[in-house]
PDB file of C-alpha atoms in Angstrom:
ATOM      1  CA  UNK A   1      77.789 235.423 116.610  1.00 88.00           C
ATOM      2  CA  UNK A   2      74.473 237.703 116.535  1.00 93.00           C
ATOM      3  CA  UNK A   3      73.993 240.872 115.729  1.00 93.00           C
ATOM      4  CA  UNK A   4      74.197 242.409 119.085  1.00 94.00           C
ATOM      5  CA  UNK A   5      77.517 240.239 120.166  1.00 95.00           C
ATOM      6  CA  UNK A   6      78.800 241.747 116.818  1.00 95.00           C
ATOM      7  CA  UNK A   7      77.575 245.708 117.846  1.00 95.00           C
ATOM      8  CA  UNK A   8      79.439 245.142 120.877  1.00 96.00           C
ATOM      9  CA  UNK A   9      82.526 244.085 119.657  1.00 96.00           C
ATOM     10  CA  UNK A  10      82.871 246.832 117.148  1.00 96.00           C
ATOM     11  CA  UNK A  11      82.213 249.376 119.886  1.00 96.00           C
ATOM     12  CA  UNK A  12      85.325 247.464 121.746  1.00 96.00           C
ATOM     13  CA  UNK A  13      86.811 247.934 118.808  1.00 97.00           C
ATOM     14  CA  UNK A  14      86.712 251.946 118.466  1.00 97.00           C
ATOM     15  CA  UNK A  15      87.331 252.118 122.074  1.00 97.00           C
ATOM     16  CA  UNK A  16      90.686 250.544 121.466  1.00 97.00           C
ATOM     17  CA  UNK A  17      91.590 252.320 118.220  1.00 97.00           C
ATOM     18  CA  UNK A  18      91.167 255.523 120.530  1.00 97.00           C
ATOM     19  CA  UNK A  19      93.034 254.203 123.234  1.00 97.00           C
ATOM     20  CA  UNK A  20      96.048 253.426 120.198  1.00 98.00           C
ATOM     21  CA  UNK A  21      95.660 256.764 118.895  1.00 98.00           C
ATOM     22  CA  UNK A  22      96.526 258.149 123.253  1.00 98.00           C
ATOM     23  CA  UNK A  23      99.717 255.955 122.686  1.00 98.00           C
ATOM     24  CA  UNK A  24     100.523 257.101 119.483  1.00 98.00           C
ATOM     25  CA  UNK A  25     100.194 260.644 120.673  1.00 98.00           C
ATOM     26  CA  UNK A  26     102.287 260.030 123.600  1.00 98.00           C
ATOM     27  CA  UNK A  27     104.836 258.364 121.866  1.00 98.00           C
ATOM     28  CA  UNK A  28     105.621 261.009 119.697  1.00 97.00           C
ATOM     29  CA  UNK A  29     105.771 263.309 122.635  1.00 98.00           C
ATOM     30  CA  UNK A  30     108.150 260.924 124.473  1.00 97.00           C
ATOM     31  CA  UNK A  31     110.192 260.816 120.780  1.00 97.00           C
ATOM     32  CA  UNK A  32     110.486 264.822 120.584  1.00 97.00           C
ATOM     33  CA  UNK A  33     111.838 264.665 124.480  1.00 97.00           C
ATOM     34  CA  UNK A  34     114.382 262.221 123.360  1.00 97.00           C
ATOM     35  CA  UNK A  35     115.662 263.970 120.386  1.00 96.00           C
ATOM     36  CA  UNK A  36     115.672 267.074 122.156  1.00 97.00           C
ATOM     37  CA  UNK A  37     117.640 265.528 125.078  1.00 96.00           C
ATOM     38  CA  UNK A  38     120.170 264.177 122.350  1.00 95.00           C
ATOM     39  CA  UNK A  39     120.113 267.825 120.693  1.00 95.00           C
ATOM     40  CA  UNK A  40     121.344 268.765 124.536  1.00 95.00           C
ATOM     41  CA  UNK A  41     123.832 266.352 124.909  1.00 95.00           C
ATOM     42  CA  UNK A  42     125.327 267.444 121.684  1.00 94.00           C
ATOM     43  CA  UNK A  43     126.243 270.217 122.811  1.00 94.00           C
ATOM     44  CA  UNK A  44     129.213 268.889 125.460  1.00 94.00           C
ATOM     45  CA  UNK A  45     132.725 268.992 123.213  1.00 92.00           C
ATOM     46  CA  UNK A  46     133.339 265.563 124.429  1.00 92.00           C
ATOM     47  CA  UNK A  47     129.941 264.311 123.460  1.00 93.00           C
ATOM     48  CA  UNK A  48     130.078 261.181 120.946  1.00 93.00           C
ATOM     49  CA  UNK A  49     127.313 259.636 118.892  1.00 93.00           C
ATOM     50  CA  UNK A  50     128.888 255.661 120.322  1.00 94.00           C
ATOM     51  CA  UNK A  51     127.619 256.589 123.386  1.00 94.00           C
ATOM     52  CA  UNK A  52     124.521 258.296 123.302  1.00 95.00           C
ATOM     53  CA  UNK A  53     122.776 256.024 120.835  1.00 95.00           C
ATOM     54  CA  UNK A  54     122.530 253.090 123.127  1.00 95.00           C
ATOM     55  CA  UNK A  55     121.179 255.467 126.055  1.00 95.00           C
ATOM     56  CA  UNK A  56     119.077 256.824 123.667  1.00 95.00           C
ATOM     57  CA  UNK A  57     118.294 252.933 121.876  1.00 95.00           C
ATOM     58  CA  UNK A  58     118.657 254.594 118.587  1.00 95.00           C
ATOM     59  CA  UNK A  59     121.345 253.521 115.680  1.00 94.00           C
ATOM     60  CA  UNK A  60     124.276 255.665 115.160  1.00 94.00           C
ATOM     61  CA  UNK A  61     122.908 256.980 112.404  1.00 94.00           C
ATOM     62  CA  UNK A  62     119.695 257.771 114.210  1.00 95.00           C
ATOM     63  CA  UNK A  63     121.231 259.923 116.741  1.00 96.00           C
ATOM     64  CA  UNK A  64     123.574 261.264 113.741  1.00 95.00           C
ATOM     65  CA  UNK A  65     120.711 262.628 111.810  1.00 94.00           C
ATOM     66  CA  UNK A  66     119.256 264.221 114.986  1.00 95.00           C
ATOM     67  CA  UNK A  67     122.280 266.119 116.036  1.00 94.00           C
ATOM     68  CA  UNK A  68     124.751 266.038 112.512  1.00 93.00           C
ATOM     69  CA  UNK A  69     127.593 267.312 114.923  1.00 93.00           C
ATOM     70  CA  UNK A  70     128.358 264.157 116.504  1.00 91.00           C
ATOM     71  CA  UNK A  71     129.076 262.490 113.352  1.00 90.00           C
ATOM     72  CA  UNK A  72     132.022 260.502 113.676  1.00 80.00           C
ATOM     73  CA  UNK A  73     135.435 262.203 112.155  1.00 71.00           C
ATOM     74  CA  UNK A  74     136.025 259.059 109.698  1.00 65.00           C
ATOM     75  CA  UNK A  75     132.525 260.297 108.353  1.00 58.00           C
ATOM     76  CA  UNK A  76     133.220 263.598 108.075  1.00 57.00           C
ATOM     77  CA  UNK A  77     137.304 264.028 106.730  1.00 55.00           C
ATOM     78  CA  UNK A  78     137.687 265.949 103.835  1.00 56.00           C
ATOM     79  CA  UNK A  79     138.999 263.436 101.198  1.00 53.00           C
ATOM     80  CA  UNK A  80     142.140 265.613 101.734  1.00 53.00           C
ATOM     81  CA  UNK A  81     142.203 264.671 105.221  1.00 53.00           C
ATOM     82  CA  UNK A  82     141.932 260.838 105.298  1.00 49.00           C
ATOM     83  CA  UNK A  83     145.015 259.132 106.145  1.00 53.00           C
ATOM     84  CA  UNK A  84     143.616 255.645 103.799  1.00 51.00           C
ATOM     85  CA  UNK A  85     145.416 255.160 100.533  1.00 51.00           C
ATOM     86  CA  UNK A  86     145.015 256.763  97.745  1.00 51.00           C
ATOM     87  CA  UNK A  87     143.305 253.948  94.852  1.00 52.00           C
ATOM     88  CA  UNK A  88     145.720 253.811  92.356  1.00 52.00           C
ATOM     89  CA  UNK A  89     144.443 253.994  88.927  1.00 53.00           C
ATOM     90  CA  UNK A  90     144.007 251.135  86.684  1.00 54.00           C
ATOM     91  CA  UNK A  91     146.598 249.535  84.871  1.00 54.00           C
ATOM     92  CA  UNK A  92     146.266 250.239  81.315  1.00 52.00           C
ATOM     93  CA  UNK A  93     147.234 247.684  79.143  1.00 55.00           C
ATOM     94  CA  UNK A  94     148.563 248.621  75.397  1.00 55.00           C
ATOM     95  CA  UNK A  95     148.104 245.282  73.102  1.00 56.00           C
ATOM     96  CA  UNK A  96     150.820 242.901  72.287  1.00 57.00           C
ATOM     97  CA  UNK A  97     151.769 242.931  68.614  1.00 56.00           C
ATOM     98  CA  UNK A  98     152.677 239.787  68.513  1.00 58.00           C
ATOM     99  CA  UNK A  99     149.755 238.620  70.731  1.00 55.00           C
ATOM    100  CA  UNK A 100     146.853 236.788  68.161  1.00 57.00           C
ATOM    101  CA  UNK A 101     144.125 239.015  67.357  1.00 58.00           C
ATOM    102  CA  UNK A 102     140.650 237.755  67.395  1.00 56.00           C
ATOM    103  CA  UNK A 103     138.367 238.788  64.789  1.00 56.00           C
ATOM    104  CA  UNK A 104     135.309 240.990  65.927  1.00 54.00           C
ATOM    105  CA  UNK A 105     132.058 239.371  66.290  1.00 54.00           C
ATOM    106  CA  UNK A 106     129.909 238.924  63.231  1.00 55.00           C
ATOM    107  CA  UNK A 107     126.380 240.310  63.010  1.00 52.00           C
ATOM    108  CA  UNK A 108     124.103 237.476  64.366  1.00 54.00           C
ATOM    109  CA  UNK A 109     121.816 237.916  61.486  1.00 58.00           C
ATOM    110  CA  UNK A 110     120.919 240.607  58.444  1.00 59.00           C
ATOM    111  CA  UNK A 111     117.945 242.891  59.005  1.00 60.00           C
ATOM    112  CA  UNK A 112     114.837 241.663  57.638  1.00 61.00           C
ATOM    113  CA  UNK A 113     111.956 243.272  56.406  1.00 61.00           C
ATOM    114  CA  UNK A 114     108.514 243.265  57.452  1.00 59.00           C
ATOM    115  CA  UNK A 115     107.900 240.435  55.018  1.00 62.00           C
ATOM    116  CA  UNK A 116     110.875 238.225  56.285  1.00 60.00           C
ATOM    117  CA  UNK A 117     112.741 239.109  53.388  1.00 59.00           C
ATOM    118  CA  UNK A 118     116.254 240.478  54.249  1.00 58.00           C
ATOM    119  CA  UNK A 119     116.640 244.034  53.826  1.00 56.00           C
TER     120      UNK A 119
END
């Protein structure tokens, strides 16, 4: 490669970092019409999030964060309002008397000094 091949090629090269920067530009635009769009559809009282994110080819949680009303009612549910089980609470166990008890761990080893004598 020469020096002029290479004076070319970078000028190639800004022409196509501007023409990335156009679809950049326009993608966002396109982006902000979607969201809006979802923001729209949000609106209808039998709208649901299941169905508008693949139309939209966005996650569930992607059209959730855009429009927080379509959130799905398992997601939302007071903790009053769920119908799972309560967790009951851990068992707690009181020790058997009888049981043998085994000693507590000794200290690995004494302190020591900054000589290596123990302290």
């Amino acid at each position: 490669m020469d020096a002029k091949t290479y004076t070319a090629q970078l000028a190639d090269l800004r022409a196509l970092r501007d023409d990335i920067k156009k679809a950049q530009a326009a993608l966002v635009k396109l982006e902000t019409e979607r969201a809006r769009r979802i923001s729209v559809l949000a609106v209808y009282e039998k709208a649901k999030a299941e169905r508008i994110a693949p139309a939209a080819g966005l996650s569930l949680a992607d059209v959730v964060a855009i429009a927080p009303v379509l959130a799905p009612d398992r997601l939302t549910a007071t903790p009053s309002e769920t119908t799972s089980p309560a967790v009951p609470a851990p068992e707690t166990r009181t020790p058997d008397p009888a049981a043998p008890q085994t000693p507590a761990p000794a200290a690995a080893e004494p302190p020591t000094t900054a000589t290596g004598a123990p302290a």
